[in-house]
Tab-separated table of C-alpha atoms and ligand atoms in Angstrom:
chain	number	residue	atom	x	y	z
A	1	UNK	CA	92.029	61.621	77.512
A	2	UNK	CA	95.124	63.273	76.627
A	3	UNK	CA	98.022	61.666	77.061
A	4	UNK	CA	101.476	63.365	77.824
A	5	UNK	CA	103.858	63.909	74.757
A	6	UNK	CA	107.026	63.104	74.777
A	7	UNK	CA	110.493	65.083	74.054
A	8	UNK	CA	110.028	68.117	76.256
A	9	UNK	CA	112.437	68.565	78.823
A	10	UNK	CA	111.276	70.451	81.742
A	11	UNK	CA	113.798	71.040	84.278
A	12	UNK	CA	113.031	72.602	87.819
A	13	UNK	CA	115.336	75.212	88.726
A	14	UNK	CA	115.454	78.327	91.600
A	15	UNK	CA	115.225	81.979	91.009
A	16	UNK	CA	118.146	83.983	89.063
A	17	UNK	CA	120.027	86.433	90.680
A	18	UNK	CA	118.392	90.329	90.508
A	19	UNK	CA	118.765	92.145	87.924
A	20	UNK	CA	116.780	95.404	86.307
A	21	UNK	CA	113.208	93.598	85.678
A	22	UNK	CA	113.792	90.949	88.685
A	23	UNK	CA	111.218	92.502	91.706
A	24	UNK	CA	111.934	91.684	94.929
A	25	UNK	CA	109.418	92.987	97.829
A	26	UNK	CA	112.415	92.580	100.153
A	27	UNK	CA	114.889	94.733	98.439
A	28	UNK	CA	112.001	97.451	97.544
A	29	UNK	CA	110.551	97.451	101.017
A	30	UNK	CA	112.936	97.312	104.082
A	31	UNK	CA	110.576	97.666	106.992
A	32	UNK	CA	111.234	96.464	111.083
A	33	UNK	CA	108.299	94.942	112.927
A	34	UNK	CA	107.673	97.373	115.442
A	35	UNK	CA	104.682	97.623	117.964
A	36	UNK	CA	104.543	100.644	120.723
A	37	UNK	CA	105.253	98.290	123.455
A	38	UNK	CA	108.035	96.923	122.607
A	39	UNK	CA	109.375	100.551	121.855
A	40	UNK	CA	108.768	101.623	124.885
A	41	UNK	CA	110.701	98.766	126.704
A	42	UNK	CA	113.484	99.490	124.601
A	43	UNK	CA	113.711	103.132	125.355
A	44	UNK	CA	112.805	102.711	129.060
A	45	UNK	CA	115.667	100.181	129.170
A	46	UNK	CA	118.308	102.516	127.213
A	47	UNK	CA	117.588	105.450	129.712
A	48	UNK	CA	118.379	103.084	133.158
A	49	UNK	CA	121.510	102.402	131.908
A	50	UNK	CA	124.899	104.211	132.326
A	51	UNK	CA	125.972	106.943	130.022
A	52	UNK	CA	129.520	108.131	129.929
A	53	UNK	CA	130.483	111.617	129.828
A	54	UNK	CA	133.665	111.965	127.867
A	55	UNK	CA	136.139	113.654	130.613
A	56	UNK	CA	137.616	115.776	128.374
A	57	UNK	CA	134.341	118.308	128.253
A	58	UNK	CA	133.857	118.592	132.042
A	59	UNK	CA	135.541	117.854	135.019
A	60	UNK	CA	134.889	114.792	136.750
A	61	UNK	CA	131.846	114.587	139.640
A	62	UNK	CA	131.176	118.148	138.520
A	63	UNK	CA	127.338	119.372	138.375
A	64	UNK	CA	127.948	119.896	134.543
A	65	UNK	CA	128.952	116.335	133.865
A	66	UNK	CA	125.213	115.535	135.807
A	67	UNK	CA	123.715	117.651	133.569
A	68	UNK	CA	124.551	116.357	130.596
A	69	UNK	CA	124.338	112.864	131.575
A	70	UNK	CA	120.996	113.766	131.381
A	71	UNK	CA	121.079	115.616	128.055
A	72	UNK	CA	122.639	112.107	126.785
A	73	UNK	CA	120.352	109.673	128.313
A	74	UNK	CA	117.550	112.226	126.944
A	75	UNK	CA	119.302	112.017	123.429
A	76	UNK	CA	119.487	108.010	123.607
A	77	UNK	CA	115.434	108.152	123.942
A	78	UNK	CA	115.527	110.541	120.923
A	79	UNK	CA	117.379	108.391	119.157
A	80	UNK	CA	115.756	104.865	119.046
A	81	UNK	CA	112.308	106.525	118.361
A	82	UNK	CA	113.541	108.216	115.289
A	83	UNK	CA	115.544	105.551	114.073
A	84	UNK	CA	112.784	103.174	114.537
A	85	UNK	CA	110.322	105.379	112.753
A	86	UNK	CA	112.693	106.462	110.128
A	87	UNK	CA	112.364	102.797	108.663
A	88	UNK	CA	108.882	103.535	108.186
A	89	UNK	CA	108.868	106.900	107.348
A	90	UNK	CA	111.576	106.185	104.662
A	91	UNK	CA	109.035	103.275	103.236
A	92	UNK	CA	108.144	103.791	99.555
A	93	UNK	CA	104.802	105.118	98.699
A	94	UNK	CA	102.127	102.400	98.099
A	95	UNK	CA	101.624	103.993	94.237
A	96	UNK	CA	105.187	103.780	93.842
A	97	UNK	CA	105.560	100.103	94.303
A	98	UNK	CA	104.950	97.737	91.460
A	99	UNK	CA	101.033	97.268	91.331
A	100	UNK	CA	101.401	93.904	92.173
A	101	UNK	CA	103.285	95.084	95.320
A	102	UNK	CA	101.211	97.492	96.340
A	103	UNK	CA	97.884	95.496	96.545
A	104	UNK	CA	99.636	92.679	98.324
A	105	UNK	CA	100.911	95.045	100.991
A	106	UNK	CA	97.440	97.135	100.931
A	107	UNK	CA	95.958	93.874	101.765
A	108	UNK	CA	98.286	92.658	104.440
A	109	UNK	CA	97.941	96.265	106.267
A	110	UNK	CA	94.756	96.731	105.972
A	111	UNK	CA	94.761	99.602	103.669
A	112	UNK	CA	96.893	101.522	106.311
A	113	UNK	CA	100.594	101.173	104.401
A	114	UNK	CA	100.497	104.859	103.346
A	115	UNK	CA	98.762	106.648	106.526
A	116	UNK	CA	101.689	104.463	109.025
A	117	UNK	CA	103.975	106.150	106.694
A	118	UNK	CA	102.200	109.598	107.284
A	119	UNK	CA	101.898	109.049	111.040
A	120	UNK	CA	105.516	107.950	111.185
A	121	UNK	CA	106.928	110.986	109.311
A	122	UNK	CA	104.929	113.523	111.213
A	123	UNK	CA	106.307	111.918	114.862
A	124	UNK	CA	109.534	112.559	113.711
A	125	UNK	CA	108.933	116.139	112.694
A	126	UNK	CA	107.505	116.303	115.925
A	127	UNK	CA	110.348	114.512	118.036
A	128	UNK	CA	112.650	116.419	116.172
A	129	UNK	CA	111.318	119.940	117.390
A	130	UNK	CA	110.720	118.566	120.875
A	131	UNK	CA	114.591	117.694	120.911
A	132	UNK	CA	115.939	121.021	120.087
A	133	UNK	CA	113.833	122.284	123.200
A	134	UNK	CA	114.281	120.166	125.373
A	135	UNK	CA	117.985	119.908	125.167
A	136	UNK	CA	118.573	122.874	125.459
A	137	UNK	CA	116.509	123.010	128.703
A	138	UNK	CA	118.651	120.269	129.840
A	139	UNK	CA	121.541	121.838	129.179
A	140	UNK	CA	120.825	125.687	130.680
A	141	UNK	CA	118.858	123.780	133.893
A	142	UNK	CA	120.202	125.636	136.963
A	143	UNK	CA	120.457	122.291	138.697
A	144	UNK	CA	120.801	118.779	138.532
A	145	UNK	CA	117.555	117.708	139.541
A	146	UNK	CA	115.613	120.406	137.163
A	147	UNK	CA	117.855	118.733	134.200
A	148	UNK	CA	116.786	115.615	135.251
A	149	UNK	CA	113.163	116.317	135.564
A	150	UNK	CA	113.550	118.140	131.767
A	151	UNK	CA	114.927	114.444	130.829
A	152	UNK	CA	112.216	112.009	132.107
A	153	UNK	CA	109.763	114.363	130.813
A	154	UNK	CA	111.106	114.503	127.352
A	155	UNK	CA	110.931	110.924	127.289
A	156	UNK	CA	107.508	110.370	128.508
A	157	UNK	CA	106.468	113.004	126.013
A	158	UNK	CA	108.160	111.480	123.421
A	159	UNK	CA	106.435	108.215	124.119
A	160	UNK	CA	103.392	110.083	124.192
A	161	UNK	CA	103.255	111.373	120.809
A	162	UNK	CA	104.357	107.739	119.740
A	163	UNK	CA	101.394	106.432	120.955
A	164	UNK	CA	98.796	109.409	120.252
A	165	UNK	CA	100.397	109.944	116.251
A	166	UNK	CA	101.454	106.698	115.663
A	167	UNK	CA	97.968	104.387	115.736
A	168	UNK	CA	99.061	101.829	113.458
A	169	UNK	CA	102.323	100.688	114.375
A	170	UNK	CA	101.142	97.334	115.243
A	171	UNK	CA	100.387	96.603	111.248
A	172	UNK	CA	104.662	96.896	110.534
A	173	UNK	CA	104.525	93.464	111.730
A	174	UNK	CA	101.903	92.234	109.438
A	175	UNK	CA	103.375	94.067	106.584
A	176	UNK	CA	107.357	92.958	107.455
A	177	UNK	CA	105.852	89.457	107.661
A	178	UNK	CA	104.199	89.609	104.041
A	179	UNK	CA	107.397	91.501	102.638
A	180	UNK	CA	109.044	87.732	103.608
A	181	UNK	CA	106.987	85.098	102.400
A	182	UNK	CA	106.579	87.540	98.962
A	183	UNK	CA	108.175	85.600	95.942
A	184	UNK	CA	110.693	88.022	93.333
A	185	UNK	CA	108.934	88.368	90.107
A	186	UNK	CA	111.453	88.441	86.776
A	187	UNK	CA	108.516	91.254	84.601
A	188	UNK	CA	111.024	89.719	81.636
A	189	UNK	CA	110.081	86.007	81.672
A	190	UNK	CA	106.303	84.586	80.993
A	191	UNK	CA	104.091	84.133	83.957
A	192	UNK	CA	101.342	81.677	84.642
A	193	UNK	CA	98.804	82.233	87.062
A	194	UNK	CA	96.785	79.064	88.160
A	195	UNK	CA	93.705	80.166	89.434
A	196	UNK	CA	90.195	78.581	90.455
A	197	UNK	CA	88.426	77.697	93.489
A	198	UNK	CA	89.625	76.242	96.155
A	199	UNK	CA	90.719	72.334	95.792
A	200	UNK	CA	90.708	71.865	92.055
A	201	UNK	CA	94.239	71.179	92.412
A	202	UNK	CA	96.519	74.052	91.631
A	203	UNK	CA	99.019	73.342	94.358
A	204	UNK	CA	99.687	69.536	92.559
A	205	UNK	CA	100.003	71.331	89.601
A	206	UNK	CA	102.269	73.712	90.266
A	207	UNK	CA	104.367	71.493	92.626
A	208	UNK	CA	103.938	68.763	89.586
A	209	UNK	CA	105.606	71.188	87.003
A	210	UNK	CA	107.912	74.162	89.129
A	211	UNK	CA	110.814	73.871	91.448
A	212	UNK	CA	107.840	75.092	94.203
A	213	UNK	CA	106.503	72.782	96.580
A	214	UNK	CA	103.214	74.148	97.770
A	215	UNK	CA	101.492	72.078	100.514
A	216	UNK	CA	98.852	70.231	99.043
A	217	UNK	CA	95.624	68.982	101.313
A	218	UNK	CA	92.191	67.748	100.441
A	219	UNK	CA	91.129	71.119	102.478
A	220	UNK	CA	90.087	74.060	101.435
A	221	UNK	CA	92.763	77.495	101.530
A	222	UNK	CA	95.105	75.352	102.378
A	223	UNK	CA	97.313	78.023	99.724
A	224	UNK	CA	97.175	81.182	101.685
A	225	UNK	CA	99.549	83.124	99.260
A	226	UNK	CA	101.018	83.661	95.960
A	227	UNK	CA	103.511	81.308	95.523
A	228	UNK	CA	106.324	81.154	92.634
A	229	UNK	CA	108.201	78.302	91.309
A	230	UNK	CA	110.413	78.037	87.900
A	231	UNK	CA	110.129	75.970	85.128
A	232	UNK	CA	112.699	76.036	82.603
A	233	UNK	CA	111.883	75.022	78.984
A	234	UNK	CA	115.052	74.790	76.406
A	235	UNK	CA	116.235	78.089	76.864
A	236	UNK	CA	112.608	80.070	78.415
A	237	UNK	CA	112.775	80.081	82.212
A	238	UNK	CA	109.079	79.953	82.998
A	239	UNK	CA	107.215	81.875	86.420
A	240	UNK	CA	104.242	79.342	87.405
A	241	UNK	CA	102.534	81.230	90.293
A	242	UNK	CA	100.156	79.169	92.938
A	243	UNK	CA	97.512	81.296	94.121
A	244	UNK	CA	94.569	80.671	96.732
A	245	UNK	CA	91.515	79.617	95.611
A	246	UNK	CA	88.820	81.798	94.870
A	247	UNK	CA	84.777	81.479	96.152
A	248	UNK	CA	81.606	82.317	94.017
A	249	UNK	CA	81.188	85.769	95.831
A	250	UNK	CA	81.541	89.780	94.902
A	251	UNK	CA	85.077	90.935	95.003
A	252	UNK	CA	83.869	93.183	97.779
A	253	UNK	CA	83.016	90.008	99.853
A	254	UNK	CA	86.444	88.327	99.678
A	255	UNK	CA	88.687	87.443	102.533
A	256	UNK	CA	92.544	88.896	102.407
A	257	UNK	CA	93.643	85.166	101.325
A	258	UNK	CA	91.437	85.147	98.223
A	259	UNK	CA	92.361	89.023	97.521
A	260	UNK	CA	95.592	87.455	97.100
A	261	UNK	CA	94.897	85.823	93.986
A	262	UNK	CA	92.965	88.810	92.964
A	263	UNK	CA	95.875	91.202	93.344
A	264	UNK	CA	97.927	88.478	91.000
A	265	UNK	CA	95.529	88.078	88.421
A	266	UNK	CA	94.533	92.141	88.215
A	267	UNK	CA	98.317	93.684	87.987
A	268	UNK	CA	100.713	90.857	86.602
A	269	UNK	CA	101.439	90.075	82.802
A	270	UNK	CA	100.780	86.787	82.814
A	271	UNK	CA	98.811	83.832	81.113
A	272	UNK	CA	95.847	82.614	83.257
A	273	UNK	CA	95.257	78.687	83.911
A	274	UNK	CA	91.782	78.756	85.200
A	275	UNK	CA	91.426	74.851	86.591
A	276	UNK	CA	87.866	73.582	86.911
A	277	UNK	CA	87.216	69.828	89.298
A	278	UNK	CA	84.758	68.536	86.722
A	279	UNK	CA	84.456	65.101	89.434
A	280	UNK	CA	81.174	64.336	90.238
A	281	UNK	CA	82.066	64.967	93.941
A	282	UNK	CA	84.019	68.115	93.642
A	283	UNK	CA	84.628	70.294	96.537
A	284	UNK	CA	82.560	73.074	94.557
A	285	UNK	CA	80.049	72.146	92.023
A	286	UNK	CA	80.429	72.650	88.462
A	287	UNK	CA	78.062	75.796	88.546
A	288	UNK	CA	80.001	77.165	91.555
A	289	UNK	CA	82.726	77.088	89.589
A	290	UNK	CA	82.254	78.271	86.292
A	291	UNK	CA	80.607	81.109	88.411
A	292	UNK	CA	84.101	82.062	89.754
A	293	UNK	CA	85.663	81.634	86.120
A	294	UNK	CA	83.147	84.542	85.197
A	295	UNK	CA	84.379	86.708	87.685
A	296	UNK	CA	88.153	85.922	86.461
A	297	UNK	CA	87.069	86.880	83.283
A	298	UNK	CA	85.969	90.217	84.093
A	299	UNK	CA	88.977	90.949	85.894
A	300	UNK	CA	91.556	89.470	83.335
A	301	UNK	CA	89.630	89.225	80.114
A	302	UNK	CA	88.711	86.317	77.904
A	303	UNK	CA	92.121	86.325	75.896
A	304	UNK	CA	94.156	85.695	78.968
A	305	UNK	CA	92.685	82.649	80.500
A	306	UNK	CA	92.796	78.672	79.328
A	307	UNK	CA	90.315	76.698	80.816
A	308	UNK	CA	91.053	73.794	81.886
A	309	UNK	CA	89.691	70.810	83.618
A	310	UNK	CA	91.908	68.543	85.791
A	311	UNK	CA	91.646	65.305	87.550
A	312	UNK	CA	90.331	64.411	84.498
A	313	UNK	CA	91.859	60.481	85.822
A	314	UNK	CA	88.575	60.228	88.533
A	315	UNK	CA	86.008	61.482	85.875
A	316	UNK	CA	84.253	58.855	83.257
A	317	UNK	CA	83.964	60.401	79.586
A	318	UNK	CA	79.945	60.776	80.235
A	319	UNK	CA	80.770	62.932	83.110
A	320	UNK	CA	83.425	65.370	81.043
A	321	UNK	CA	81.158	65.211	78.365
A	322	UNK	CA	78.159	66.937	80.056
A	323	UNK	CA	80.621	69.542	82.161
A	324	UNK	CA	81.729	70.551	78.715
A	325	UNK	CA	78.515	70.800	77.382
A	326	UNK	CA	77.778	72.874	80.375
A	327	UNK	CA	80.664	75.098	79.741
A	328	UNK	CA	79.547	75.605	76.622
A	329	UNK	CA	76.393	76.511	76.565
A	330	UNK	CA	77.393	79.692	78.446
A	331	UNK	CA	79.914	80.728	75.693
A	332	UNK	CA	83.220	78.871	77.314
A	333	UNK	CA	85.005	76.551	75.964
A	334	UNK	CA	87.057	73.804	77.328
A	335	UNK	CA	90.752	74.410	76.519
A	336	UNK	CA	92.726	71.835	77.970
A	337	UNK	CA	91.943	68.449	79.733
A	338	UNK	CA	94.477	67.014	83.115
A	339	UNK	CA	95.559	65.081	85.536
A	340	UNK	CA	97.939	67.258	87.620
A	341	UNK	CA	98.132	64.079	90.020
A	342	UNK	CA	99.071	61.770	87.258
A	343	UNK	CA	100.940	63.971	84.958
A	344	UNK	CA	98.533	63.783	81.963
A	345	UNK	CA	98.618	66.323	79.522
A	346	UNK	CA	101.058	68.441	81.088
A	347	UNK	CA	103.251	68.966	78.509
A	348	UNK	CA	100.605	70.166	75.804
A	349	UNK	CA	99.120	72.373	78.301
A	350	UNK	CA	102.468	74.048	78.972
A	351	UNK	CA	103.161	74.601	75.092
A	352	UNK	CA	99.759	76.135	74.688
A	353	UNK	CA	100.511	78.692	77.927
A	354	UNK	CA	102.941	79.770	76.171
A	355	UNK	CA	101.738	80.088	72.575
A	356	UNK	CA	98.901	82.382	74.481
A	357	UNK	CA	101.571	84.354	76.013
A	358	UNK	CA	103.527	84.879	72.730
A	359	UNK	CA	100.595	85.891	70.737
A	360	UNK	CA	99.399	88.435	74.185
A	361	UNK	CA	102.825	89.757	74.303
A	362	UNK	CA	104.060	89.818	71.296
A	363	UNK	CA	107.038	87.734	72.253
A	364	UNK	CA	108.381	84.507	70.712
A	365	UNK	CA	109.170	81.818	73.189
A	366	UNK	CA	106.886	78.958	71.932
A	367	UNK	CA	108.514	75.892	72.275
A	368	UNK	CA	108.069	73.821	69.138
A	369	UNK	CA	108.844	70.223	69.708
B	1	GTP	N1	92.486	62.349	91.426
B	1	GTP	C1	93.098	63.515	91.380
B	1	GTP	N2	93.221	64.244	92.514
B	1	GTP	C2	93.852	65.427	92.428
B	1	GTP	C3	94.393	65.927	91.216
B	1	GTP	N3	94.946	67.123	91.466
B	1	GTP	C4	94.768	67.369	92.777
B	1	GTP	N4	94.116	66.357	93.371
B	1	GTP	C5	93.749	66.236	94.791
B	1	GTP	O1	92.884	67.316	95.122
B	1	GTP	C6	93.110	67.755	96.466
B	1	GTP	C7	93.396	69.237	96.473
B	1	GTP	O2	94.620	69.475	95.813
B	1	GTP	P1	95.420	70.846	95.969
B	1	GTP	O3	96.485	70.812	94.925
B	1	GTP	O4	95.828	71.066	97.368
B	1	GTP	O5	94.260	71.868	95.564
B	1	GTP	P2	94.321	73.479	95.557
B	1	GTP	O6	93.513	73.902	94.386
B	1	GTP	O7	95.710	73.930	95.628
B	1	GTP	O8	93.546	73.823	96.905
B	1	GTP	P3	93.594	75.183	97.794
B	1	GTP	O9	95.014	75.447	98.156
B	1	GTP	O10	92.751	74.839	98.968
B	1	GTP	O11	92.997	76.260	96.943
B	1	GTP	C8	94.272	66.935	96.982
B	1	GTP	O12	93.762	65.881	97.757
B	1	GTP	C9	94.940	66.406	95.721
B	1	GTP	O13	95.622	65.174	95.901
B	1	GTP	C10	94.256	65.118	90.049
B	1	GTP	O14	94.687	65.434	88.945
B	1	GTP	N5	93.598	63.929	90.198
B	2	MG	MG1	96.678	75.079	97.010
């Protein structure tokens, strides 16, 4: 076993303020949950209540003021549709997010980020012509009652084309809900994914070594998403990113959660801990799980990854012994050797992150002790 040296001080710490290389989701992506519904309540509500006419354009009580109490009512509908859409319409392009971004919210909508963004902008084109005519017809009605027909119909023709152009509106919430629980990621500091299948431990791990607190369980996906937390080492700040686990499937076969930790380990600069349960009564056997580190490879490549075992307290020397041999004998080696529950060998595996990361990125932050 490997025991944990000594003189390293690792000091938990939040996120730094933005700056250039600092991406937030949230500052990138400013998007309302919206669903047709609840648009529609809102503009049926706006158009029962009282508009003023200022007094100064018409005389009071006169059939003019009528009229354009109905232009304004009409105007209020126009109004809260396009502003609503506009948030969506104004939405950056999928491709021009940072990858990492853009697979996260692909995954949370679906695949239907850009084409909301394409229904929402052609609505409002729509809308927008639709307004010019129809206030105008409101405006040159020869009574009342025709500009108040001209009103209620612009409305329920606005809704219309809402609901007929606007399919997807119902994903804003799913994507405004990921844009929250989306950690900031500083593209200047190191990065290290922990990665495996599910219940190796990653979530002790990272809550063992980060300022994040991940809830662990003895359940499977009990990580749904990429989490962050900060280590800070001397002077390195360090990102340690919690992901969900992974199963022994095609990437084609995943579920959102695991594309999750797909999306991480595909687009982000980063040094990959891949943790293996070599216990005798893992959740996933050994095979499962060296399975899974051979589709990590192909995604990430060999130079990016450590392997490394943990819970190495629960497992008897014979036991490592053959799951290394095992390893082995299909070309991988065993780079490290854990317990994320009792601290053991935490400190040598974070030194030997980030030697990996300096010699991948050409940087120097190796901590020497
Ligand atoms: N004995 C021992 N148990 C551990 C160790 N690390 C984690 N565990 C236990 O393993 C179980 C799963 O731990 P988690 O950290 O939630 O595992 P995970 O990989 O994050 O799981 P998912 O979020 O489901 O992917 C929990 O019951 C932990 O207490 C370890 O080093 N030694
Ligand atoms: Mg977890």
């Amino acid at each position: 076993m490997m025991s944990e040296s000594r003189g390293v001080e690792l000091r938990m710490t939040e996120p730094r303020p933005l700056n250039n290389q600092y991406y937030c989701l949230e500052d990138l992506l400013k998007i309302n949950p919206l669903d047709y519904q609840s648009l529609r309540y809102r503009v049926l509500q706006a158009y029962v209540e009282k508009v003023k006419v200022p007094e100064s354009i018409y005389s009071k009580g006169s059939e003019e003021v009528r009229k354009f109490r109905y232009m304004l009512k009409a105007e209020k509908t126009f109004q809260i549709v396009s502003t609503s859409l506009s948030s969506i319409a104004r939405a950056p392009r999928k491709e021009s997010l940072p990858a990492f971004y853009g697979e996260i919210i692909d995954i949370a909508s679906k695949g239907l980020y850009n084409t909301v963004i394409d229904e929402a902008v052609k609505a409002i084109k729509i809308i927008s012509r639709l307004w010019r005519e129809y206030r105008n017809k409101i405006l040159d009605s020869s009574s009342v009652s025709e500009a108040k027909t001209y009103s209620r119909e612009f409305v329920g023709r606005v809704l219309s084309i809402v609901k007929r152009n606007v399919k997807h509106l119902y994903i804003t919430k799913d994507i405004a809900k990921i844009v929250k629980e989306t950690p900031c990621i500083d593209t200047s500091s190191p990065l290290f994914i922990i990665a495996g299948m599910p219940q190796v431990g990653k979530s002790t791990l990272v809550s063992k070594i980060s300022s994040a607190k991940p809830k662990i369980s003895p359940y499977p996906f009990t990580t749904k998403n990429v989490i962050l937390g900060h280590l800070d080492l001397g002077s390195t700040r360090i990102q340690i990113m919690d992901t969900p686990g992974i199963l022994d499937r095609p990437l084609s076969e995943m579920n959102d959660i695991e594309r999750r930790a797909i999306a991480a380990l595909r687009t982000l600069q980063s040094v990959v801990l891949y943790l293996i349960d070599p216990s005798i009564d893992a959740y996933y056997s050994i095979d499962q799980q060296i399975d899974v580190l051979r589709t990590v490879l192909t995604i990430v490549g060999k130079e990016k990854i450590l392997v490394v075992f943990n819970k190495i307290d629960k497992v008897d020397g014979k036991r490592l012994d053959y799951c290394r041999k095992l390893l082995n004998s299909y070309g991988y080696n065993v780079d490290l050797e854990i317990s994320a529950l009792q601290g053991i060998g935490i400190d040598k595996l974070i030194i030997e992150a980030l030697k990996r990361y300096d010699l991948l990125y050409k940087t120097s932050y190796s901590y020497s002790q």
